[in-house]
Amino acid sequence: MAAAKALAHAPVEVTLVDRRNHHVFQPLLYQVATAALSPADICSPIRTVLRDQANVQVVLSEAIGVDVEKQWLIFKRGHVHYDYLILAAGATHAYFGHEEWAEVAPGLKSVEDATAMRRRILLAFETAEYEGNADARRAALTFGIVGGGPTGVELAGAIKEIAGQTIPKDFRHIDTATTRVIVFQGGDRLLPQFPPELSAKAQRHLEDLGVEIRLNARVTSVTAHGVHIGDEFIPIRNVFWAAGVKASPLGHTLGVPLDKSGRVIVGPDLTISGHPELFVIGDMAAANSANTGEPVPGVAQAGLQMGDYAGRAIACAVEGVPQQRRVPFSYHDKGSMAVIGKAKAVAQIGILKIGGFLAWLIWAAIHIAFLIGFRNRIQVMVSWFWNWLFNSRDARLITGNSQIEVMLPRSEEFVRNTSTVPMEPAPAEPPR
Amino acid sequence: MAAAKALAHAPVEVTLVDRRNHHVFQPLLYQVATAALSPADICSPIRTVLRDQANVQVVLSEAIGVDVEKQWLIFKRGHVHYDYLILAAGATHAYFGHEEWAEVAPGLKSVEDATAMRRRILLAFETAEYEGNADARRAALTFGIVGGGPTGVELAGAIKEIAGQTIPKDFRHIDTATTRVIVFQGGDRLLPQFPPELSAKAQRHLEDLGVEIRLNARVTSVTAHGVHIGDEFIPIRNVFWAAGVKASPLGHTLGVPLDKSGRVIVGPDLTISGHPELFVIGDMAAANSANTGEPVPGVAQAGLQMGDYAGRAIACAVEGVPQQRRVPFSYHDKGSMAVIGKAKAVAQIGILKIGGFLAWLIWAAIHIAFLIGFRNRIQVMVSWFWNWLFNSRDARLITGNSQIEVMLPRSEEFVRNTSTVPMEPAPAEPPR
């Protein structure tokens, strides 16, 4: 979308292809997963965003490959010729080669992921409410989050907040405030992309909320019953994945070198070798920033800047500017932030390093400003203010049609008093 | 929920069983289906609504039957004994014995139904945008609604409004304002439960919007390609069902007489014969109102009043009041209304019969007042005001993971100019 906008006044026809009809504001996706916002609050229909730009048409479809030589973008049922192509198909979860963990440890990339995660979080408490076995109940009330980057930190804080502040009065047989939330971080600190002081501050904020942090904890196995950290087994019924990512498989069809995350290695102008007309940007690209020589990080603002760069480069190219005269791409870091629980955050902006409530205010202002659509902004502000005032999260819907029978009461006594009913123990996995 | 609330101060333990964790405000469900509101705007978690009532516990589960003699409510994996039971499991769509139509002509009862219908409505325009065949494009831009009651009327107005006012500028190759919306009504007027003057007024409002009304049109067949009305075949790609309903199958397990819609025939105190402890209420019950002798209609306010009645009857019964002394149930009609398009409605309140904008204002005020949750009310008001001001509908998300490839471009030319590409004609069904 940034590239399309950069081409607004160029003498070109832009065709934007996306398999979704909506743009998702990813930094707030965790708030949908934790029932604070509705999907529509953080999404905008792509057609509407670009409706006033006459040289753009939008195609709802999924590209499955590129024929670099013929200059074709390939679909299941056909292809389209391009003069210039910008690939920005993003990334998906990577499970360190254990793709079978995906089912028990879902990640968070799309609106569907978010509503599925919301469902799992809310069902955990419903399951625990009528679970007679104390160990199984404890496992149902334990959440594990694999990955201590911004998504992991934000999810952990929000889940602990739901359990401790939003829903305790909703349940009769369990104390949801005893819910355990454990963050498993492979490295020796949270938020490795932040300065160490802010990592420490984030950890303190999370621990104040009651979140448990396990550093240097490399997850060796994930099942429906729990998580193995080497020889240690921790019974957890709810594991979420906020660790590795891998690039869209579209990059594999280009026939050019990829890095180990499947990203396309691009030149200083974000094109692939020998093809000045083919740009790869965003999370799909392994690029170096010309100003620092450092790799461009896989964050939203880098994607935006790359999109804008590619659009402007094409606008120049159609005016006859040759590739040799393109200014190499430079990434300008405008800062990073992560929010922790109700009203705390950590933020790095230039040389400023800020924690606590002030950082949260800055975080809120910036995220509101970047939300697309004026009405969305108002609604999100109302929701946040309301949630902050009343500890409420009004989007607590369990939707989807399956597997509601997991929490059936087993007998009359069971409904009346969960602790007196003999039940078979939940299937336990022996520690390895 | 009304019955549970009526028992708030009775010396009883209330167990509320629902297969959903949320209460849906059904009268606004069509606004979710037509992208004006988000699901969370019209839903409230049941636990939260009843959190302060200490004698209630909520069980997320699905009851599959009743053993009337043993006084058991039966689940897939067990049962619960009851002293008193109130069955209020509602109704689902009925397809006049053609259940196979359900797939091609979905109805609107749950949040899942609403988001699925929203998906179909939005995909229709996406399909038409890149459909090269003129007949197929016309069929994709034709919506049929079977049933001219309030839901049918409200859906028709809203779809026409989306097509004509919200999205015309979003598309490059089609004029969405040419979208046809046809309401098929079996009887000789719309809104048969309203006075004839209001039926005529509703029809006029809809026709002003451009909706086509087919009265005395009995649908004899529905397929993915269109609708048969006797010998006539109308090619329609998008058919929605707003006609018959049938009661929850739970009534069949009681072993008592049912009416032809599967509703349980109950006595004047809403209990079944010989079982003063078993109430059946809402859309599941075929009841007569004591004050008028007329059948109680299947509307939300009747359900609320029956729930309140059953709760109070039980509160009296546990105090020792025998069944013979129960005052028979009387339904008090507080009026009916249906909304048509952006800001018109028809309303009958006592002897008042109102149409147009004034009726819409009354409709809006009453529906806002009955929405559960103060924040929902604010958000819905903001959304409505916004939609009204800008013809916007911000919840235009196509979610769910399947079948996006239907609208793939077939060739380069196809994307550039939809009208010049030879395509096979869409599979046509011969008129019968």
GROMACS .gro file of N, CA and C in nm, chain A residues 13 15 19-22 36 38-40 43 45 47-48 50-54 56-61 75-81 111-112 123 126 129-130 166 169-173 374-376 379 382-383 386-387 394-401 404-412 415-416, chain B residues 13 15 19-22 36 38-40 43 45 47-48 50-54 56-61 75-81 111-112 123 126 129-130 166 169-173 374-376 379 382-383 386-387 394-401 404-412 415-416:
model
  426
   13GLU      N    1  -0.004   0.211  -1.444
   13GLU     CA    2  -0.123   0.142  -1.393
   13GLU      C    3  -0.079   0.049  -1.283
   15THR      N    4  -0.160  -0.250  -1.019
   15THR     CA    5  -0.252  -0.356  -0.978
   15THR      C    6  -0.203  -0.410  -0.845
   19ARG      N    7  -0.444  -1.151  -0.099
   19ARG     CA    8  -0.542  -1.258  -0.078
   19ARG      C    9  -0.643  -1.221   0.029
   20ARG      N   10  -0.623  -1.106   0.094
   20ARG     CA   11  -0.720  -1.054   0.190
   20ARG      C   12  -0.783  -0.929   0.132
   21ASN      N   13  -0.906  -0.899   0.170
   21ASN     CA   14  -0.966  -0.774   0.123
   21ASN      C   15  -0.933  -0.659   0.216
   22HIS      N   16  -0.862  -0.688   0.326
   22HIS     CA   17  -0.839  -0.584   0.426
   22HIS      C   18  -0.692  -0.578   0.465
   36ALA      N   19  -0.969  -0.710   2.366
   36ALA     CA   20  -0.985  -0.567   2.396
   36ALA      C   21  -1.044  -0.492   2.277
   38SER      N   22  -1.216  -0.525   1.856
   38SER     CA   23  -1.276  -0.611   1.754
   38SER      C   24  -1.190  -0.609   1.628
   39PRO      N   25  -1.196  -0.716   1.546
   39PRO     CA   26  -1.117  -0.716   1.424
   39PRO      C   27  -1.137  -0.590   1.340
   40ALA      N   28  -1.260  -0.545   1.324
   40ALA     CA   29  -1.283  -0.429   1.238
   40ALA      C   30  -1.216  -0.303   1.291
   43CYS      N   31  -0.865  -0.306   1.121
   43CYS     CA   32  -0.858  -0.342   0.980
   43CYS      C   33  -0.925  -0.236   0.895
   45PRO      N   34  -1.063  -0.195   0.474
   45PRO     CA   35  -1.068  -0.255   0.341
   45PRO      C   36  -0.968  -0.187   0.247
   47ARG      N   37  -0.951  -0.171  -0.074
   47ARG     CA   38  -1.014  -0.091  -0.179
   47ARG      C   39  -1.050   0.049  -0.131
   48THR      N   40  -1.096   0.057  -0.009
   48THR     CA   41  -1.141   0.186   0.042
   48THR      C   42  -1.023   0.278   0.067
   50LEU      N   43  -0.756   0.291  -0.096
   50LEU     CA   44  -0.701   0.338  -0.224
   50LEU      C   45  -0.808   0.385  -0.322
   51ARG      N   46  -0.932   0.406  -0.272
   51ARG     CA   47  -1.043   0.432  -0.365
   51ARG      C   48  -1.023   0.559  -0.446
   52ASP      N   49  -0.957   0.659  -0.390
   52ASP     CA   50  -0.945   0.787  -0.460
   52ASP      C   51  -0.823   0.793  -0.550
   53GLN      N   52  -0.744   0.687  -0.554
   53GLN     CA   53  -0.626   0.686  -0.641
   53GLN      C   54  -0.662   0.615  -0.771
   54ALA      N   55  -0.688   0.694  -0.876
   54ALA     CA   56  -0.750   0.640  -0.997
   54ALA      C   57  -0.662   0.539  -1.070
   56VAL      N   58  -0.500   0.290  -0.953
   56VAL     CA   59  -0.486   0.163  -0.882
   56VAL      C   60  -0.610   0.078  -0.902
   57GLN      N   61  -0.589  -0.050  -0.935
   57GLN     CA   62  -0.699  -0.145  -0.920
   57GLN      C   63  -0.656  -0.253  -0.821
   58VAL      N   64  -0.753  -0.308  -0.750
   58VAL     CA   65  -0.725  -0.406  -0.646
   58VAL      C   66  -0.780  -0.540  -0.690
   59VAL      N   67  -0.700  -0.644  -0.675
   59VAL     CA   68  -0.743  -0.780  -0.709
   59VAL      C   69  -0.736  -0.865  -0.583
   60LEU      N   70  -0.848  -0.924  -0.546
   60LEU     CA   71  -0.851  -1.016  -0.432
   60LEU      C   72  -0.812  -1.153  -0.482
   61SER      N   73  -0.688  -1.192  -0.462
   61SER     CA   74  -0.642  -1.318  -0.516
   61SER      C   75  -0.510  -1.354  -0.449
   75PHE      N   76  -0.084  -1.710  -1.088
   75PHE     CA   77  -0.195  -1.747  -1.000
   75PHE      C   78  -0.233  -1.892  -1.027
   76LYS      N   79  -0.319  -1.949  -0.945
   76LYS     CA   80  -0.359  -2.087  -0.968
   76LYS      C   81  -0.421  -2.103  -1.105
   77ARG      N   82  -0.498  -2.003  -1.149
   77ARG     CA   83  -0.572  -2.020  -1.274
   77ARG      C   84  -0.530  -1.922  -1.381
   78GLY      N   85  -0.403  -1.882  -1.380
   78GLY     CA   86  -0.362  -1.789  -1.485
   78GLY      C   87  -0.240  -1.710  -1.443
   79HIS      N   88  -0.211  -1.606  -1.519
   79HIS     CA   89  -0.097  -1.522  -1.484
   79HIS      C   90  -0.122  -1.381  -1.535
   80VAL      N   91  -0.041  -1.288  -1.485
   80VAL     CA   92  -0.049  -1.149  -1.528
   80VAL      C   93   0.092  -1.104  -1.563
   81HIS      N   94   0.106  -1.037  -1.676
   81HIS     CA   95   0.236  -0.981  -1.711
   81HIS      C   96   0.259  -0.852  -1.633
  111VAL      N   97  -0.612  -1.189   1.122
  111VAL     CA   98  -0.733  -1.172   1.201
  111VAL      C   99  -0.789  -1.308   1.244
  112GLU      N  100  -0.780  -1.407   1.155
  112GLU     CA  101  -0.828  -1.540   1.191
  112GLU      C  102  -0.745  -1.598   1.305
  123LEU      N  103  -1.170  -2.014   2.630
  123LEU     CA  104  -1.210  -2.152   2.659
  123LEU      C  105  -1.128  -2.212   2.773
  126GLU      N  106  -1.315  -2.147   3.081
  126GLU     CA  107  -1.439  -2.227   3.084
  126GLU      C  108  -1.407  -2.372   3.119
  129GLU      N  109  -1.318  -2.405   3.493
  129GLU     CA  110  -1.432  -2.385   3.584
  129GLU      C  111  -1.497  -2.518   3.623
  130TYR      N  112  -1.506  -2.614   3.529
  130TYR     CA  113  -1.572  -2.741   3.560
  130TYR      C  114  -1.478  -2.859   3.553
  166THR      N  115  -0.997  -0.865   3.471
  166THR     CA  116  -1.121  -0.854   3.394
  166THR      C  117  -1.227  -0.955   3.438
  169LYS      N  118  -1.460  -1.205   3.873
  169LYS     CA  119  -1.596  -1.216   3.927
  169LYS      C  120  -1.690  -1.297   3.838
  170ASP      N  121  -1.642  -1.336   3.719
  170ASP     CA  122  -1.730  -1.411   3.629
  170ASP      C  123  -1.740  -1.558   3.665
  171PHE      N  124  -1.645  -1.608   3.743
  171PHE     CA  125  -1.639  -1.752   3.768
  171PHE      C  126  -1.670  -1.783   3.913
  172ARG      N  127  -1.730  -1.901   3.937
  172ARG     CA  128  -1.774  -1.937   4.071
  172ARG      C  129  -1.682  -2.040   4.138
  173HIS      N  130  -1.615  -2.123   4.058
  173HIS     CA  131  -1.542  -2.237   4.114
  173HIS      C  132  -1.391  -2.223   4.105
  374PHE      N  133  -1.039   0.729   1.027
  374PHE     CA  134  -1.063   0.817   1.140
  374PHE      C  135  -1.158   0.755   1.241
  375ARG      N  136  -1.264   0.687   1.192
  375ARG     CA  137  -1.358   0.628   1.284
  375ARG      C  138  -1.292   0.518   1.368
  376ASN      N  139  -1.208   0.436   1.304
  376ASN     CA  140  -1.136   0.336   1.380
  376ASN      C  141  -1.063   0.399   1.496
  379GLN      N  142  -1.299   0.489   1.775
  379GLN     CA  143  -1.350   0.371   1.844
  379GLN      C  144  -1.243   0.305   1.930
  382VAL      N  145  -1.199   0.516   2.243
  382VAL     CA  146  -1.310   0.491   2.337
  382VAL      C  147  -1.289   0.357   2.406
  383SER      N  148  -1.255   0.255   2.328
  383SER     CA  149  -1.237   0.121   2.386
  383SER      C  150  -1.126   0.121   2.490
  386TRP      N  151  -1.225   0.303   2.804
  386TRP     CA  152  -1.324   0.224   2.876
  386TRP      C  153  -1.256   0.105   2.946
  387ASN      N  154  -1.172   0.035   2.872
  387ASN     CA  155  -1.102  -0.080   2.930
  387ASN      C  156  -1.016  -0.037   3.048
  394ASP      N  157  -1.455  -0.599   2.614
  394ASP     CA  158  -1.591  -0.632   2.573
  394ASP      C  159  -1.600  -0.728   2.456
  395ALA      N  160  -1.491  -0.761   2.394
  395ALA     CA  161  -1.499  -0.849   2.278
  395ALA      C  162  -1.474  -0.994   2.319
  396ARG      N  163  -1.522  -1.034   2.436
  396ARG     CA  164  -1.493  -1.169   2.486
  396ARG      C  165  -1.589  -1.271   2.426
  397LEU      N  166  -1.583  -1.287   2.296
  397LEU     CA  167  -1.670  -1.381   2.227
  397LEU      C  168  -1.593  -1.508   2.195
  398ILE      N  169  -1.654  -1.621   2.226
  398ILE     CA  170  -1.603  -1.748   2.177
  398ILE      C  171  -1.683  -1.781   2.053
  399THR      N  172  -1.621  -1.769   1.937
  399THR     CA  173  -1.693  -1.796   1.813
  399THR      C  174  -1.631  -1.916   1.742
  400GLY      N  175  -1.701  -1.965   1.641
  400GLY     CA  176  -1.661  -2.091   1.578
  400GLY      C  177  -1.746  -2.200   1.639
  401ASN      N  178  -1.765  -2.311   1.561
  401ASN     CA  179  -1.872  -2.403   1.598
  401ASN      C  180  -1.830  -2.532   1.666
  404ILE      N  181  -1.730  -2.749   2.177
  404ILE     CA  182  -1.779  -2.688   2.300
  404ILE      C  183  -1.801  -2.792   2.408
  405GLU      N  184  -1.812  -2.921   2.369
  405GLU     CA  185  -1.844  -3.022   2.470
  405GLU      C  186  -1.730  -3.053   2.566
  406VAL      N  187  -1.613  -2.993   2.545
  406VAL     CA  188  -1.502  -3.024   2.636
  406VAL      C  189  -1.534  -2.995   2.781
  407MET      N  190  -1.623  -2.896   2.804
  407MET     CA  191  -1.642  -2.862   2.944
  407MET      C  192  -1.779  -2.904   2.996
  408LEU      N  193  -1.828  -3.018   2.946
  408LEU     CA  194  -1.956  -3.067   2.995
  408LEU      C  195  -1.948  -3.109   3.141
  409PRO      N  196  -2.048  -3.076   3.219
  409PRO     CA  197  -2.050  -3.129   3.354
  409PRO      C  198  -2.072  -3.280   3.347
  410ARG      N  199  -2.009  -3.353   3.436
  410ARG     CA  200  -2.018  -3.499   3.428
  410ARG      C  201  -2.127  -3.556   3.517
  411SER      N  202  -2.171  -3.484   3.615
  411SER     CA  203  -2.277  -3.533   3.701
  411SER      C  204  -2.334  -3.417   3.778
  412GLU      N  205  -2.445  -3.446   3.844
  412GLU     CA  206  -2.509  -3.344   3.926
  412GLU      C  207  -2.411  -3.285   4.026
  415VAL      N  208  -2.153  -3.039   3.895
  415VAL     CA  209  -2.192  -2.900   3.875
  415VAL      C  210  -2.196  -2.827   4.009
  416ARG      N  211  -2.242  -2.897   4.110
  416ARG     CA  212  -2.260  -2.830   4.239
  416ARG      C  213  -2.128  -2.805   4.312
  445GLU      N  214  -3.067  -2.223   4.367
  445GLU     CA  215  -2.942  -2.221   4.292
  445GLU      C  216  -2.976  -2.228   4.145
  447THR      N  217  -2.859  -2.270   3.757
  447THR     CA  218  -2.752  -2.306   3.664
  447THR      C  219  -2.799  -2.271   3.524
  451ARG      N  220  -2.476  -2.307   2.498
  451ARG     CA  221  -2.363  -2.356   2.419
  451ARG      C  222  -2.277  -2.242   2.367
  452ARG      N  223  -2.322  -2.119   2.390
  452ARG     CA  224  -2.243  -2.001   2.356
  452ARG      C  225  -2.201  -1.933   2.485
  453ASN      N  226  -2.089  -1.863   2.482
  453ASN     CA  227  -2.049  -1.788   2.601
  453ASN      C  228  -2.108  -1.647   2.601
  454HIS      N  229  -2.180  -1.613   2.493
  454HIS     CA  230  -2.228  -1.476   2.482
  454HIS      C  231  -2.375  -1.472   2.446
  468ALA      N  232  -2.206  -0.311   0.918
  468ALA     CA  233  -2.218  -0.183   0.987
  468ALA      C  234  -2.166  -0.192   1.131
  470SER      N  235  -1.963  -0.453   1.445
  470SER     CA  236  -1.883  -0.571   1.472
  470SER      C  237  -1.960  -0.666   1.565
  471PRO      N  238  -1.928  -0.795   1.558
  471PRO     CA  239  -1.998  -0.889   1.647
  471PRO      C  240  -1.996  -0.844   1.794
  472ALA      N  241  -1.882  -0.797   1.841
  472ALA     CA  242  -1.875  -0.762   1.983
  472ALA      C  243  -1.967  -0.645   2.019
  475CYS      N  244  -2.299  -0.821   2.125
  475CYS     CA  245  -2.291  -0.940   2.210
  475CYS      C  246  -2.238  -0.902   2.348
  477PRO      N  247  -2.084  -1.114   2.706
  477PRO     CA  248  -2.058  -1.243   2.770
  477PRO      C  249  -2.164  -1.269   2.878
  479ARG      N  250  -2.162  -1.464   3.136
  479ARG     CA  251  -2.107  -1.460   3.272
  479ARG      C  252  -2.101  -1.318   3.325
  480THR      N  253  -2.063  -1.226   3.240
  480THR     CA  254  -2.046  -1.088   3.285
  480THR      C  255  -2.181  -1.025   3.317
  482LEU      N  256  -2.434  -1.167   3.432
  482LEU     CA  257  -2.489  -1.223   3.557
  482LEU      C  258  -2.385  -1.231   3.669
  483ARG      N  259  -2.272  -1.162   3.652
  483ARG     CA  260  -2.162  -1.182   3.747
  483ARG      C  261  -2.198  -1.142   3.890
  484ASP      N  262  -2.285  -1.043   3.905
  484ASP     CA  263  -2.316  -0.995   4.040
  484ASP      C  264  -2.431  -1.069   4.105
  485GLN      N  265  -2.489  -1.166   4.034
  485GLN     CA  266  -2.599  -1.243   4.093
  485GLN      C  267  -2.541  -1.371   4.150
  486ALA      N  268  -2.525  -1.374   4.284
  486ALA     CA  269  -2.446  -1.481   4.346
  486ALA      C  270  -2.509  -1.618   4.332
  488VAL      N  271  -2.629  -1.760   4.072
  488VAL     CA  272  -2.623  -1.814   3.935
  488VAL      C  273  -2.484  -1.869   3.906
  489GLN      N  274  -2.479  -1.988   3.847
  489GLN     CA  275  -2.356  -2.031   3.783
  489GLN      C  276  -2.386  -2.056   3.636
  490VAL      N  277  -2.285  -2.033   3.554
  490VAL     CA  278  -2.301  -2.046   3.409
  490VAL      C  279  -2.219  -2.164   3.362
  491VAL      N  280  -2.281  -2.250   3.279
  491VAL     CA  281  -2.211  -2.364   3.222
  491VAL      C  282  -2.211  -2.349   3.070
  492LEU      N  283  -2.092  -2.349   3.012
  492LEU     CA  284  -2.080  -2.344   2.866
  492LEU      C  285  -2.090  -2.487   2.815
  493SER      N  286  -2.207  -2.524   2.767
  493SER     CA  287  -2.226  -2.662   2.723
  493SER      C  288  -2.353  -2.671   2.640
  507PHE      N  289  -2.660  -3.422   2.875
  507PHE     CA  290  -2.550  -3.373   2.791
  507PHE      C  291  -2.486  -3.493   2.724
  508LYS      N  292  -2.397  -3.469   2.631
  508LYS     CA  293  -2.330  -3.579   2.562
  508LYS      C  294  -2.256  -3.667   2.661
  509ARG      N  295  -2.198  -3.605   2.763
  509ARG     CA  296  -2.113  -3.683   2.853
  509ARG      C  297  -2.165  -3.684   2.995
  510GLY      N  298  -2.297  -3.677   3.013
  510GLY     CA  299  -2.349  -3.683   3.149
  510GLY      C  300  -2.484  -3.617   3.159
  511HIS      N  301  -2.527  -3.595   3.280
  511HIS     CA  302  -2.657  -3.531   3.299
  511HIS      C  303  -2.655  -3.453   3.430
  512VAL      N  304  -2.753  -3.366   3.446
  512VAL     CA  305  -2.768  -3.287   3.568
  512VAL      C  306  -2.913  -3.301   3.613
  513HIS      N  307  -2.932  -3.326   3.741
  513HIS     CA  308  -3.067  -3.331   3.795
  513HIS      C  309  -3.118  -3.189   3.816
  543VAL      N  310  -2.387  -1.527   1.547
  543VAL     CA  311  -2.276  -1.441   1.504
  543VAL      C  312  -2.200  -1.507   1.389
  544GLU      N  313  -2.185  -1.639   1.394
  544GLU     CA  314  -2.117  -1.709   1.285
  544GLU      C  315  -2.196  -1.693   1.154
  555LEU      N  316  -1.789  -1.085  -0.100
  555LEU     CA  317  -1.727  -1.163  -0.208
  555LEU      C  318  -1.805  -1.150  -0.338
  558GLU      N  319  -1.653  -0.869  -0.522
  558GLU     CA  320  -1.518  -0.906  -0.566
  558GLU      C  321  -1.525  -0.998  -0.687
  561GLU      N  322  -1.630  -0.802  -1.001
  561GLU     CA  323  -1.528  -0.710  -1.050
  561GLU      C  324  -1.442  -0.773  -1.160
  562TYR      N  325  -1.410  -0.902  -1.149
  562TYR     CA  326  -1.324  -0.966  -1.249
  562TYR      C  327  -1.394  -1.077  -1.324
  598THR      N  328  -2.224   0.280  -0.028
  598THR     CA  329  -2.098   0.262   0.046
  598THR      C  330  -1.980   0.234  -0.045
  601LYS      N  331  -1.735   0.366  -0.524
  601LYS     CA  332  -1.603   0.417  -0.562
  601LYS      C  333  -1.491   0.316  -0.539
  602ASP      N  334  -1.521   0.203  -0.475
  602ASP     CA  335  -1.417   0.105  -0.446
  602ASP      C  336  -1.383   0.019  -0.567
  603PHE      N  337  -1.471   0.014  -0.666
  603PHE     CA  338  -1.452  -0.079  -0.778
  603PHE      C  339  -1.425  -0.004  -0.908
  604ARG      N  340  -1.347  -0.066  -0.997
  604ARG     CA  341  -1.306  -0.001  -1.120
  604ARG      C  342  -1.383  -0.053  -1.241
  605HIS      N  343  -1.427  -0.179  -1.236
  605HIS     CA  344  -1.482  -0.241  -1.357
  605HIS      C  345  -1.632  -0.264  -1.351
  806PHE      N  346  -2.309  -0.070   2.868
  806PHE     CA  347  -2.309   0.072   2.838
  806PHE      C  348  -2.212   0.107   2.727
  807ARG      N  349  -2.094   0.044   2.731
  807ARG     CA  350  -1.997   0.075   2.627
  807ARG      C  351  -2.047   0.033   2.490
  808ASN      N  352  -2.109  -0.083   2.480
  808ASN     CA  353  -2.166  -0.123   2.352
  808ASN      C  354  -2.258  -0.014   2.299
  811GLN      N  355  -2.061   0.273   2.158
  811GLN     CA  356  -1.994   0.236   2.034
  811GLN      C  357  -2.093   0.223   1.919
  814VAL      N  358  -2.196   0.573   1.809
  814VAL     CA  359  -2.089   0.634   1.728
  814VAL      C  360  -2.089   0.574   1.588
  815SER      N  361  -2.099   0.441   1.582
  815SER     CA  362  -2.096   0.375   1.450
  815SER      C  363  -2.212   0.419   1.364
  818TRP      N  364  -2.170   0.775   1.245
  818TRP     CA  365  -2.064   0.778   1.145
  818TRP      C  366  -2.113   0.722   1.012
  819ASN      N  367  -2.179   0.606   1.016
  819ASN     CA  368  -2.230   0.545   0.894
  819ASN      C  369  -2.330   0.637   0.826
  826ASP      N  370  -1.767   0.019   0.831
  826ASP     CA  371  -1.624  -0.008   0.851
  826ASP      C  372  -1.590  -0.152   0.879
  827ALA      N  373  -1.689  -0.237   0.899
  827ALA     CA  374  -1.658  -0.376   0.933
  827ALA      C  375  -1.657  -0.463   0.808
  828ARG      N  376  -1.610  -0.409   0.695
  828ARG     CA  377  -1.617  -0.483   0.570
  828ARG      C  378  -1.501  -0.582   0.557
  829LEU      N  379  -1.496  -0.678   0.646
  829LEU     CA  380  -1.389  -0.777   0.645
  829LEU      C  381  -1.438  -0.906   0.584
  830ILE      N  382  -1.359  -0.960   0.493
  830ILE     CA  383  -1.385  -1.096   0.446
  830ILE      C  384  -1.292  -1.184   0.527
  831THR      N  385  -1.346  -1.262   0.619
  831THR     CA  386  -1.262  -1.347   0.702
  831THR      C  387  -1.296  -1.493   0.674
  832GLY      N  388  -1.213  -1.583   0.727
  832GLY     CA  389  -1.225  -1.725   0.692
  832GLY      C  390  -1.124  -1.752   0.583
  833ASN      N  391  -1.081  -1.880   0.574
  833ASN     CA  392  -0.962  -1.906   0.494
  833ASN      C  393  -0.982  -1.967   0.357
  836ILE      N  394  -1.075  -1.822  -0.183
  836ILE     CA  395  -1.045  -1.689  -0.234
  836ILE      C  396  -1.012  -1.697  -0.383
  837GLU      N  397  -0.977  -1.816  -0.432
  837GLU     CA  398  -0.933  -1.824  -0.572
  837GLU      C  399  -1.046  -1.809  -0.672
  838VAL      N  400  -1.170  -1.797  -0.626
  838VAL     CA  401  -1.280  -1.784  -0.723
  838VAL      C  402  -1.262  -1.666  -0.816
  839MET      N  403  -1.196  -1.559  -0.765
  839MET     CA  404  -1.191  -1.440  -0.850
  839MET      C  405  -1.053  -1.413  -0.906
  840LEU      N  406  -0.981  -1.521  -0.935
  840LEU     CA  407  -0.849  -1.503  -0.996
  840LEU      C  408  -0.859  -1.445  -1.136
  841PRO      N  409  -0.773  -1.354  -1.169
  841PRO     CA  410  -0.771  -1.309  -1.307
  841PRO      C  411  -0.725  -1.423  -1.397
  842ARG      N  412  -0.780  -1.432  -1.517
  842ARG     CA  413  -0.746  -1.545  -1.604
  842ARG      C  414  -0.636  -1.513  -1.702
  843SER      N  415  -0.611  -1.389  -1.728
  843SER     CA  416  -0.503  -1.354  -1.820
  843SER      C  417  -0.472  -1.207  -1.800
  844GLU      N  418  -0.363  -1.167  -1.863
  844GLU     CA  419  -0.324  -1.027  -1.859
  844GLU      C  420  -0.437  -0.938  -1.906
  847VAL      N  421  -0.727  -0.877  -1.663
  847VAL     CA  422  -0.712  -0.777  -1.558
  847VAL      C  423  -0.730  -0.638  -1.615
  848ARG      N  424  -0.680  -0.618  -1.736
  848ARG     CA  425  -0.682  -0.483  -1.791
  848ARG      C  426  -0.819  -0.441  -1.841
   0.00000   0.00000   0.00000
